[in-house]
Amino acid sequence: MSAPSIGVTARSARHVAREIVRRLYPMHAEATRQATEISAWQRAEESARRAVAEAVAGALPGARIQEQHRRTLIVWQHNARPQGERGPVQVDSVCAVVRASGKAVQVDVSGRPDSVLPMLAAFARAHERS
């Protein structure tokens, strides 16, 4: 909304007050209504996103959750090499991004098939239950 500018011939203080109310109040009321709607929409969006992020993180014990502007990033990594064993490091990882409304999740998974496939199957089963 644009900021209004009004000019009033000062006949009296009552006249100036009446003109301010007449000209500015409707715009203020509309701006307040819009702000209330946007705030309610943002709270609903955040709640939906949080619920999805918690479900994804619940399937990934030890995952890091990072809130960003209108999205949630969930990162889980697991070193698949037994402790004390030498050789190349093999890391299984999942990076999930829950979009603003919680209606979309982007998941990137990498690692050993014997680790990744059961994880994807668990996600699919969790989706079927919801």
PDB file of N, CA, C and O in Angstrom, residues 6 18 27 42 50 65 70 89 94 96-97 103 119 127:
ATOM      1  N   ILE A   6      -2.441  13.733   3.002  1.00  0.00           N
ATOM      2  CA  ILE A   6      -3.660  14.521   2.925  1.00  0.00           C
ATOM      3  C   ILE A   6      -3.355  15.952   3.330  1.00  0.00           C
ATOM      4  O   ILE A   6      -2.436  16.216   4.097  1.00  0.00           O
ATOM      5  N   ARG A  18     -11.794  14.808  11.952  1.00  0.00           N
ATOM      6  CA  ARG A  18     -12.800  14.113  11.138  1.00  0.00           C
ATOM      7  C   ARG A  18     -12.219  13.750   9.769  1.00  0.00           C
ATOM      8  O   ARG A  18     -12.421  12.650   9.270  1.00  0.00           O
ATOM      9  N   MET A  27      -7.914   3.062   4.956  1.00  0.00           N
ATOM     10  CA  MET A  27      -6.656   2.464   4.488  1.00  0.00           C
ATOM     11  C   MET A  27      -5.951   1.737   5.631  1.00  0.00           C
ATOM     12  O   MET A  27      -5.380   0.663   5.442  1.00  0.00           O
ATOM     13  N   GLN A  42       1.266 -17.248   7.448  1.00  0.00           N
ATOM     14  CA  GLN A  42       2.645 -17.608   7.781  1.00  0.00           C
ATOM     15  C   GLN A  42       2.703 -18.597   8.944  1.00  0.00           C
ATOM     16  O   GLN A  42       3.506 -19.529   8.930  1.00  0.00           O
ATOM     17  N   ARG A  50       6.892 -27.507   9.931  1.00  0.00           N
ATOM     18  CA  ARG A  50       7.486 -28.093  11.131  1.00  0.00           C
ATOM     19  C   ARG A  50       7.029 -29.544  11.302  1.00  0.00           C
ATOM     20  O   ARG A  50       7.824 -30.414  11.653  1.00  0.00           O
ATOM     21  N   ILE A  65      18.858 -30.357  12.141  1.00  0.00           N
ATOM     22  CA  ILE A  65      17.755 -29.603  11.549  1.00  0.00           C
ATOM     23  C   ILE A  65      18.136 -28.135  11.554  1.00  0.00           C
ATOM     24  O   ILE A  65      18.550 -27.600  12.578  1.00  0.00           O
ATOM     25  N   ARG A  70      11.617 -19.759   5.251  1.00  0.00           N
ATOM     26  CA  ARG A  70      10.533 -20.479   4.605  1.00  0.00           C
ATOM     27  C   ARG A  70      10.898 -21.864   4.084  1.00  0.00           C
ATOM     28  O   ARG A  70      10.286 -22.383   3.150  1.00  0.00           O
ATOM     29  N   VAL A  89      36.893 -43.693   3.302  1.00  0.00           N
ATOM     30  CA  VAL A  89      35.703 -43.391   4.107  1.00  0.00           C
ATOM     31  C   VAL A  89      34.462 -43.554   3.237  1.00  0.00           C
ATOM     32  O   VAL A  89      34.410 -43.073   2.109  1.00  0.00           O
ATOM     33  N   VAL A  94      21.820 -38.269   3.953  1.00  0.00           N
ATOM     34  CA  VAL A  94      20.499 -37.847   3.499  1.00  0.00           C
ATOM     35  C   VAL A  94      20.415 -36.345   3.728  1.00  0.00           C
ATOM     36  O   VAL A  94      20.739 -35.860   4.808  1.00  0.00           O
ATOM     37  N   ALA A  96      17.484 -33.503   3.235  1.00  0.00           N
ATOM     38  CA  ALA A  96      16.084 -33.259   2.889  1.00  0.00           C
ATOM     39  C   ALA A  96      15.779 -31.777   3.072  1.00  0.00           C
ATOM     40  O   ALA A  96      16.202 -31.175   4.060  1.00  0.00           O
ATOM     41  N   VAL A  97      15.070 -31.223   2.122  1.00  0.00           N
ATOM     42  CA  VAL A  97      14.634 -29.832   2.201  1.00  0.00           C
ATOM     43  C   VAL A  97      13.115 -29.835   2.198  1.00  0.00           C
ATOM     44  O   VAL A  97      12.488 -30.295   1.243  1.00  0.00           O
ATOM     45  N   LYS A 103       4.272 -28.967   1.817  1.00  0.00           N
ATOM     46  CA  LYS A 103       3.613 -29.843   0.844  1.00  0.00           C
ATOM     47  C   LYS A 103       4.597 -30.505  -0.111  1.00  0.00           C
ATOM     48  O   LYS A 103       4.200 -31.331  -0.921  1.00  0.00           O
ATOM     49  N   MET A 119      16.384 -47.386   3.892  1.00  0.00           N
ATOM     50  CA  MET A 119      15.985 -46.055   4.331  1.00  0.00           C
ATOM     51  C   MET A 119      14.874 -45.497   3.431  1.00  0.00           C
ATOM     52  O   MET A 119      13.876 -44.968   3.912  1.00  0.00           O
ATOM     53  N   HIS A 127       5.095 -42.746   4.463  1.00  0.00           N
ATOM     54  CA  HIS A 127       4.185 -41.970   3.610  1.00  0.00           C
ATOM     55  C   HIS A 127       2.853 -42.688   3.451  1.00  0.00           C
ATOM     56  O   HIS A 127       1.789 -42.073   3.453  1.00  0.00           O
TER      57      HIS A 127
END
